[in-house]
Short mmCIF file of C-alpha atoms in Angstrom, two decimals:
data_model
loop_
_atom_site.label_atom_id
_atom_site.label_comp_id
_atom_site.label_asym_id
_atom_site.label_seq_id
_atom_site.Cartn_x
_atom_site.Cartn_y
_atom_site.Cartn_z
CA GLY A 1 0.02 0.01 0.06
CA LEU A 2 2.84 2.43 0.88
CA PHE A 3 4.62 1.48 -2.40
CA TYR A 4 1.57 2.14 -4.66
CA GLY A 5 0.61 5.14 -2.58
CA ALA A 6 4.12 6.65 -3.18
CA LEU A 7 3.84 5.89 -6.81
CA ALA A 8 0.41 7.43 -7.14
CA ALA A 9 1.40 10.59 -5.18
CA CYS A 10 4.51 11.17 -7.16
CA HIS A 11 2.65 10.56 -10.41
CA THR A 12 0.15 13.14 -9.44
CA ALA A 13 2.99 15.65 -8.72
CA GLY A 14 4.79 14.76 -11.91
CA ALA A 15 7.71 13.65 -9.79
CA LEU A 16 8.70 10.37 -11.42
CA GLU A 17 10.46 11.32 -14.75
CA THR A 18 13.60 9.27 -15.14
CA PRO A 19 16.41 7.12 -16.42
CA PRO A 20 15.03 3.60 -16.57
CA LEU A 21 18.02 1.85 -14.91
CA HIS A 22 17.70 4.08 -11.80
CA GLY A 23 14.01 3.30 -11.83
CA ARG A 24 14.61 -0.40 -11.72
CA ARG A 25 17.10 -0.16 -8.89
CA LEU A 26 14.64 2.05 -6.97
CA LEU A 27 11.92 -0.60 -7.48
CA VAL A 28 14.15 -3.45 -6.25
CA VAL A 29 15.36 -1.41 -3.23
CA SER A 30 11.82 -0.39 -2.41
CA LEU A 31 10.52 -4.02 -2.49
CA VAL A 32 13.43 -5.33 -0.57
CA CYS A 33 13.03 -2.78 2.25
CA MET A 34 9.23 -3.31 2.29
CA ASN A 35 9.74 -7.00 2.61
CA CYS A 36 12.08 -6.61 5.50
CA PHE A 37 9.67 -4.25 7.19
CA LEU A 38 6.76 -6.61 6.84
CA ALA A 39 8.91 -9.36 8.26
CA ARG A 40 9.40 -7.35 11.54
CA VAL A 41 5.63 -6.89 12.04
CA PRO A 42 4.30 -9.05 14.93
CA ALA A 43 2.11 -11.99 14.00
CA THR A 44 -1.16 -9.99 14.31
CA GLN A 45 -4.28 -9.90 12.16
CA CYS A 46 -2.62 -7.13 10.15
CA ARG A 47 0.35 -9.47 9.22
CA LEU A 48 -2.04 -12.28 8.32
CA ALA A 49 -3.87 -9.99 5.95
CA MET A 50 -0.61 -9.04 4.22
CA SER A 51 0.90 -12.60 4.25
CA THR A 52 -0.18 -13.26 0.66
CA PHE A 53 1.37 -10.06 -0.59
CA GLN A 54 4.61 -10.83 1.26
CA ILE A 55 4.78 -14.24 -0.34
CA ARG A 56 4.49 -12.71 -3.74
CA VAL A 57 7.19 -10.13 -2.97
CA ASN A 58 9.44 -12.97 -1.79
CA MET A 59 8.91 -14.90 -5.01
CA TRP A 60 9.55 -11.79 -7.14
CA LEU A 61 12.74 -10.98 -5.15
CA GLN A 62 14.00 -14.56 -5.61
CA ARG A 63 13.69 -14.19 -9.40
CA MET A 64 15.26 -10.77 -9.57
CA LEU A 65 18.20 -11.12 -7.10
CA PRO A 66 21.19 -13.40 -6.99
CA ALA A 67 20.79 -16.27 -4.51
CA ARG A 68 23.48 -14.93 -2.08
CA LEU A 69 22.08 -11.45 -1.97
CA TYR A 70 18.54 -12.76 -1.43
CA ASN A 71 19.66 -14.98 1.45
CA PHE A 72 21.53 -12.11 3.08
CA ILE A 73 18.47 -9.91 2.75
CA VAL A 74 16.14 -12.26 4.49
CA GLN A 75 18.43 -12.71 7.44
CA LYS A 76 17.67 -10.61 10.55
CA ARG A 77 20.96 -8.74 10.48
CA ALA A 78 19.77 -6.95 7.26
CA GLU A 79 16.33 -6.02 8.66
CA LYS A 80 17.38 -2.93 10.59
CA LEU A 81 19.41 -1.57 7.61
CA CYS A 82 16.61 -2.14 5.14
CA LEU A 83 14.02 -0.59 7.48
CA THR A 84 16.21 2.49 7.85
CA VAL A 85 16.65 2.76 4.08
CA PHE A 86 12.88 2.22 3.59
CA VAL A 87 11.93 5.03 6.01
CA GLY A 88 14.60 7.30 4.39
CA SER A 89 13.13 6.57 0.90
CA VAL A 90 9.70 7.51 2.09
CA LEU A 91 11.05 10.87 3.49
CA VAL A 92 12.86 11.57 0.21
CA LEU A 93 9.65 10.82 -1.80
CA VAL A 94 7.72 13.14 0.37
CA THR A 95 10.28 15.92 -0.03
CA LEU A 96 10.21 15.41 -3.86
CA LEU A 97 6.46 15.51 -3.73
CA LEU A 98 6.25 18.76 -1.84
CA SER A 99 8.87 20.49 -4.00
CA LEU A 100 7.29 19.36 -7.25
CA LEU A 101 3.82 20.41 -6.10
CA VAL A 102 5.18 23.88 -5.77
CA GLY A 103 7.12 23.58 -9.03
CA ARG A 104 3.99 22.58 -10.99
CA HIS A 105 1.97 25.59 -9.85
CA GLU A 106 0.18 27.27 -12.71
CA SER A 107 2.48 30.30 -12.54
CA PHE A 108 5.42 28.13 -13.35
CA ARG A 109 3.76 26.57 -16.54
CA PRO A 110 5.15 27.84 -19.87
CA ALA A 111 2.65 29.82 -21.95
CA GLN A 112 0.87 28.21 -24.89
CA PHE A 113 2.40 29.07 -28.25
CA GLU A 114 0.98 29.04 -31.73
CA SER A 115 3.06 27.25 -34.41
CA HIS A 116 2.98 28.19 -38.08
CA GLU A 117 1.97 24.58 -38.73
CA LYS A 118 -1.21 22.97 -37.36
CA PHE A 119 -2.44 19.41 -36.84
CA THR A 120 -5.74 17.61 -37.18
CA VAL A 121 -7.40 15.80 -34.21
CA VAL A 122 -8.84 12.51 -35.46
CA ILE A 123 -11.11 11.18 -32.67
CA ASN A 124 -12.13 7.54 -32.65
CA THR A 125 -15.54 7.03 -30.98
CA PHE A 126 -18.33 4.48 -30.88
CA LYS A 127 -21.66 4.90 -29.09
CA HIS A 128 -20.41 7.29 -26.42
CA PRO A 129 -21.83 10.69 -27.30
CA GLU A 130 -21.21 12.17 -23.86
CA ARG A 131 -17.57 11.38 -24.13
CA LEU A 132 -17.31 12.58 -27.71
CA HIS A 133 -18.90 15.82 -26.73
CA ARG A 134 -16.41 16.37 -23.89
CA ALA A 135 -13.40 15.31 -26.15
CA ILE A 136 -14.43 17.81 -28.82
CA HIS A 137 -14.70 20.78 -26.40
CA HIS A 138 -11.46 19.82 -24.71
CA TYR A 139 -9.34 19.84 -27.80
CA GLU A 140 -11.06 22.95 -29.18
CA THR A 141 -9.33 24.84 -26.38
CA CYS A 142 -5.85 23.86 -27.49
CA TYR A 143 -3.62 25.85 -29.80
CA ASN A 144 -2.42 24.66 -33.28
CA ILE A 145 -5.63 22.63 -34.07
CA ALA A 146 -6.34 22.91 -37.78
CA GLU A 147 -9.64 20.94 -37.55
CA ILE A 148 -11.27 18.05 -35.69
CA ARG A 149 -12.40 14.94 -37.55
CA ILE A 150 -14.56 12.35 -36.01
CA VAL A 151 -14.39 8.75 -37.21
CA TRP A 152 -18.00 7.77 -37.36
CA ALA A 153 -18.25 3.96 -37.71
CA GLU A 154 -21.73 3.55 -36.32
CA GLN A 155 -24.21 2.44 -38.88
CA THR A 156 -26.48 5.33 -38.16
CA ALA A 157 -26.53 8.92 -39.41
CA PRO A 158 -23.86 11.11 -37.74
CA PRO A 159 -24.90 14.11 -35.73
CA THR A 160 -25.64 17.33 -37.69
CA MET A 161 -25.90 20.96 -36.83
CA GLU A 162 -29.75 20.56 -36.58
CA THR A 163 -29.80 17.41 -34.49
CA HIS A 164 -26.83 18.02 -32.21
CA PRO A 165 -25.78 21.73 -32.34
CA GLU A 166 -23.68 21.39 -29.16
CA PHE A 167 -21.02 19.46 -31.26
CA PHE A 168 -20.66 22.36 -33.61
CA ASP A 169 -20.57 25.48 -31.42
CA GLY A 170 -16.85 25.60 -30.91
CA PRO A 171 -14.17 27.82 -32.51
CA VAL A 172 -12.56 24.99 -34.52
CA SER A 173 -13.83 23.40 -37.74
CA MET A 174 -15.33 19.98 -37.03
CA MET A 175 -16.46 17.29 -39.38
CA PHE A 176 -17.77 13.76 -39.15
CA ASP A 177 -16.19 11.11 -41.37
CA ARG A 178 -18.78 8.39 -42.01
CA ARG A 179 -17.48 4.93 -42.55
CA ALA A 180 -19.16 2.13 -44.54
CA SER A 181 -18.63 -0.41 -41.75
CA SER A 182 -18.11 -0.63 -38.02
CA SER A 183 -14.67 -2.30 -38.49
CA ILE A 184 -12.05 -0.81 -36.20
CA ASN A 185 -9.76 -0.73 -39.23
CA THR A 186 -11.76 2.28 -40.35
CA ARG A 187 -10.14 4.46 -37.81
CA PHE A 188 -7.17 4.62 -40.13
CA GLU A 189 -9.02 5.18 -43.43
CA PRO A 190 -7.67 8.19 -45.28
CA LEU A 191 -9.48 11.48 -44.54
CA GLU A 192 -11.07 13.28 -47.43
CA ASN A 193 -9.40 16.60 -48.17
CA PRO A 194 -7.25 16.85 -44.99
CA VAL A 195 -5.95 20.35 -44.19
CA SER A 196 -2.77 19.15 -42.46
CA GLU A 197 -0.23 16.37 -42.72
CA ALA A 198 0.01 15.89 -38.92
CA MET A 199 -2.71 13.70 -37.37
CA LEU A 200 -3.37 13.25 -33.69
CA SER A 201 -5.06 9.86 -33.47
CA VAL A 202 -6.93 9.80 -30.16
CA ASP A 203 -9.73 7.80 -28.49
CA ASP A 204 -12.75 9.65 -27.23
CA ASP A 205 -12.08 8.86 -23.60
CA VAL A 206 -8.54 10.16 -23.62
CA TYR A 207 -7.71 13.80 -22.96
CA VAL A 208 -4.22 15.24 -23.06
CA ASP A 209 -3.37 18.65 -21.49
CA CYS A 210 -2.96 21.25 -24.19
CA GLU A 211 0.66 21.93 -23.16
CA TRP A 212 1.73 18.33 -23.35
CA LEU A 213 -0.09 18.21 -26.68
CA ASN A 214 1.96 21.13 -28.13
CA PHE A 215 5.13 19.53 -26.77
CA ALA A 216 4.48 16.27 -28.50
CA PHE A 217 3.52 18.04 -31.76
CA GLU A 218 6.79 19.92 -31.80
CA VAL A 219 8.59 16.55 -31.34
CA TRP A 220 6.68 15.06 -34.14
CA ARG A 221 7.59 18.00 -36.46
CA THR A 222 11.28 16.98 -36.13
CA ASN A 223 10.30 13.23 -36.60
CA ARG A 224 7.62 13.48 -39.27
CA ASP A 225 7.91 9.80 -40.44
CA GLN A 226 7.56 8.39 -36.96
CA LEU A 227 4.80 7.50 -34.60
CA VAL A 228 5.14 9.97 -31.65
CA GLY A 229 3.15 9.38 -28.52
CA TYR A 230 2.87 8.99 -24.76
CA VAL A 231 2.00 5.31 -24.30
CA PRO A 232 4.89 2.87 -24.89
CA ARG A 233 4.79 -0.96 -25.08
CA VAL A 234 7.45 -3.60 -25.93
CA HIS A 235 7.63 -7.01 -27.54
CA VAL A 236 9.90 -9.69 -26.09
CA GLY A 237 10.71 -13.24 -27.13
CA SER A 238 11.76 -14.73 -30.50
CA PRO A 239 10.22 -15.18 -33.87
CA GLY A 240 6.88 -17.08 -33.60
CA LYS A 241 6.90 -16.72 -29.81
CA TRP A 242 6.54 -13.07 -29.12
CA THR A 243 5.13 -11.66 -25.97
CA TYR A 244 3.37 -8.29 -25.59
CA ARG A 245 4.50 -6.38 -22.47
CA HIS A 246 2.98 -3.35 -20.77
CA TRP A 247 4.27 -0.35 -18.76
CA TRP A 248 6.10 -2.19 -15.99
CA THR A 249 8.44 -3.96 -18.46
CA VAL A 250 9.12 -0.82 -20.31
CA TRP A 251 9.83 0.96 -17.06
CA SER A 252 12.03 -1.69 -15.67
CA THR A 253 14.02 -2.35 -18.89
CA GLY A 254 13.96 1.11 -20.44
CA ARG A 255 13.14 -0.45 -23.75
CA TYR A 256 10.05 -0.04 -25.91
CA SER A 257 9.02 -0.82 -29.54
CA ILE A 258 5.36 0.21 -29.82
CA ILE A 259 3.59 3.56 -29.29
CA LEU A 260 -0.14 3.04 -28.90
CA THR A 261 -2.37 5.08 -31.27
CA LYS A 262 -4.89 5.69 -28.47
CA VAL A 263 -3.07 9.00 -28.36
CA ALA A 264 -0.34 9.55 -30.85
CA PHE A 265 0.91 11.74 -33.70
CA LEU A 266 1.49 10.39 -37.15
CA HIS A 267 1.65 11.52 -40.77
CA HIS A 268 -1.57 11.24 -42.79
CA LYS A 269 0.20 9.25 -45.50
CA TYR A 270 0.07 6.23 -43.11
CA PHE A 271 -3.67 6.22 -43.16
CA LYS A 272 -3.61 5.58 -46.97
CA MET A 273 -0.77 3.04 -46.60
CA TYR A 274 -2.55 1.20 -43.84
CA THR A 275 -5.73 0.95 -45.98
CA GLU A 276 -4.03 -0.05 -49.25
CA LYS A 277 -0.72 -1.81 -48.23
CA VAL A 278 -1.42 -3.72 -44.99
CA PRO A 279 -2.36 -7.30 -46.13
CA LYS A 280 -6.00 -8.06 -46.21
CA ALA A 281 -5.38 -11.13 -43.98
CA ILE A 282 -4.21 -8.81 -41.26
CA HIS A 283 -7.25 -6.58 -41.69
CA ASP A 284 -9.52 -9.69 -41.47
CA TYR A 285 -7.63 -10.88 -38.37
CA ILE A 286 -8.21 -7.56 -36.70
CA ASP A 287 -11.91 -7.53 -37.61
CA ALA A 288 -12.35 -11.03 -36.24
CA HIS A 289 -10.71 -10.29 -32.92
CA LYS A 290 -11.65 -6.57 -32.67
CA ASN A 291 -8.19 -5.75 -31.45
CA CYS A 292 -4.63 -4.95 -32.47
CA GLU A 293 -5.15 -2.28 -35.15
CA ASP A 294 -2.73 -0.08 -33.24
CA ILE A 295 -0.04 -2.82 -33.33
CA ALA A 296 -0.64 -3.21 -37.11
CA MET A 297 -0.10 0.59 -37.57
CA GLN A 298 3.14 0.30 -35.68
CA PHE A 299 4.25 -2.65 -37.76
CA LEU A 300 3.54 -0.54 -40.91
CA VAL A 301 5.45 2.50 -39.73
CA SER A 302 8.45 0.51 -38.38
CA ASN A 303 8.62 -1.33 -41.63
CA VAL A 304 8.87 2.00 -43.47
CA THR A 305 11.26 3.73 -41.16
CA ARG A 306 13.28 0.82 -39.92
CA THR A 307 13.73 2.80 -36.63
CA ALA A 308 12.05 2.91 -33.28
CA PRO A 309 8.96 5.08 -32.61
CA VAL A 310 9.36 8.24 -30.39
CA TRP A 311 8.21 8.18 -26.81
CA VAL A 312 7.58 11.63 -25.42
CA GLN A 313 7.02 12.80 -21.84
CA GLY A 314 3.37 13.72 -21.00
CA HIS A 315 0.26 12.83 -19.02
CA TYR A 316 -3.24 12.14 -20.04
CA VAL A 317 -6.63 11.54 -18.38
CA ASP A 318 -8.53 8.35 -19.38
CA ILE A 319 -12.16 8.85 -18.24
CA GLY A 320 -13.14 5.54 -19.85
CA GLY A 321 -11.45 3.84 -16.95
CA PHE A 322 -12.10 0.10 -17.00
CA GLN A 323 -14.78 0.23 -19.69
CA GLY A 324 -13.27 2.70 -22.30
CA ILE A 325 -12.26 2.11 -25.86
CA SER A 326 -8.63 2.01 -24.80
CA THR A 327 -8.82 0.18 -21.49
CA HIS A 328 -11.68 -2.36 -21.82
CA GLY A 329 -10.29 -5.74 -21.07
CA LYS A 330 -6.67 -4.48 -20.80
CA LEU A 331 -6.79 -4.37 -17.05
CA ALA A 332 -8.10 -7.91 -16.87
CA GLY A 333 -4.56 -8.93 -17.45
CA ALA A 334 -3.83 -12.45 -18.90
CA GLY A 335 -6.60 -12.52 -21.59
CA HIS A 336 -5.64 -9.18 -23.11
CA LYS A 337 -2.04 -9.89 -22.93
CA LYS A 338 -2.32 -13.23 -24.55
CA GLN A 339 -4.46 -11.81 -27.46
CA ARG A 340 -2.01 -9.04 -28.08
CA SER A 341 0.93 -11.47 -28.01
CA GLU A 342 -0.92 -13.67 -30.58
CA CYS A 343 -1.28 -10.49 -32.78
CA LEU A 344 2.47 -10.06 -32.79
CA ASP A 345 2.98 -13.61 -34.08
CA MET A 346 0.20 -13.44 -36.59
CA PHE A 347 1.26 -10.11 -38.10
CA GLU A 348 4.83 -11.46 -38.42
CA LYS A 349 3.49 -14.52 -40.23
CA LEU A 350 0.76 -12.76 -42.38
CA GLY A 351 2.82 -9.86 -43.59
CA ASP A 352 5.87 -9.79 -45.83
CA TRP A 353 7.92 -7.79 -43.31
CA GLY A 354 9.06 -10.40 -40.84
CA MET A 355 9.33 -8.62 -37.42
CA PRO A 356 9.74 -4.96 -38.25
CA LEU A 357 9.43 -3.61 -34.68
CA VAL A 358 12.53 -1.81 -33.57
CA LYS A 359 13.30 -1.30 -29.84
CA GLY A 360 14.30 2.15 -28.67
CA ASN A 361 15.59 3.37 -25.30
CA THR A 362 15.23 7.15 -25.65
CA ARG A 363 12.45 9.38 -24.21
CA VAL A 364 12.00 12.99 -25.12
CA VAL A 365 11.36 15.00 -22.02
CA ASN A 366 10.23 18.58 -21.47
CA PRO A 367 13.22 20.31 -19.63
CA LYS A 368 10.62 22.33 -17.69
CA TYR A 369 9.51 19.20 -15.81
CA TRP A 370 12.63 17.09 -15.78
CA SER A 371 13.35 15.14 -12.61
CA PRO A 372 15.32 11.93 -11.91
CA PHE A 373 12.46 9.45 -11.95
CA THR A 374 9.97 8.02 -14.56
CA THR A 375 6.20 7.75 -14.24
CA ALA A 376 3.46 6.36 -16.38
CA PRO A 377 1.50 8.77 -18.52
CA CYS A 378 -1.75 7.59 -16.86
CA TRP A 379 -2.55 6.08 -13.36
CA LEU A 380 -4.17 3.06 -15.04
CA GLU A 381 -0.78 1.94 -16.31
CA TYR A 382 0.29 0.94 -12.78
CA PHE A 383 -2.39 -1.71 -12.71
CA ALA A 384 -1.40 -3.28 -16.04
CA PRO A 385 0.18 -6.82 -15.89
CA LEU A 386 3.99 -7.13 -16.11
#
């Protein structure tokens, strides 16, 4: 509880922005000290309640640490030292939290700027009009928005000025792009007469602060052929036996190979390439499983660029929670992870590109908010499986 509480508090304060190797060491030290602390608690009801957690921590430490070091840690002579380090770590985290709460005050935030180039917000939605309405009005408040396009895959007439005037009362041009089917592949169909090359692909339940949005856009402008976004994932394993891994693996290893298009910048040319050049067998597989269109897009971009995508610092709010477009089923753990892993194997097999995903280990950070720790872009990431 203390460990997750510290993570949540520091994430809220923006405190954990960091080199991954130090993050991994901090995780190990924190778990070691917490384990020793729990070992000192008397055999009360409280300890019985935490026994299952302690067993899991012990198993994890046995896998992570050399045998000699683990045996030394569990001996009583190490308990006092670990307890001291644990308490000290808590004090350091509290100090960081307080200092960064002051540092993130509104008066310290850089002013919004207007670029000579603008981007199009492409919102993916399906039967959530209240979320769509909120998303439209949120992104209308940001700078550098050329227009907002809504991917309308529902097999009903889209809203119009007469039926839903609340969708059209903002300062930014807004248009519904009606699709011929409800396939999730349609989110990447080319837009008719786009007014910008830059596209922000985003789900209707994901909202990025305008400042972080501008920062990622500026990063994309220097990496125009790449996927640029906030949500990294990584593939591990070997040909035919790939495993899809979430935030914790990215955080602990410092490596990533996928940027999720739930919120990411990309060039509009990839919409046409996805529709015309991604093998039909992959499109059919995605339709059958209603998943993995974002992985297919990353396969396509990586096959073109032969380099890793770009992970940028930033935080977003996901109001969909456990039932949104982006998160539904993900937090259930094993089932989602297995399906995504199968997608990696199938796309490698069905495409003519082999395994095009390239692992990167860099992260573009805003110097205004730099600190020596790394946090997830959304609190839901902490509950994802390893």
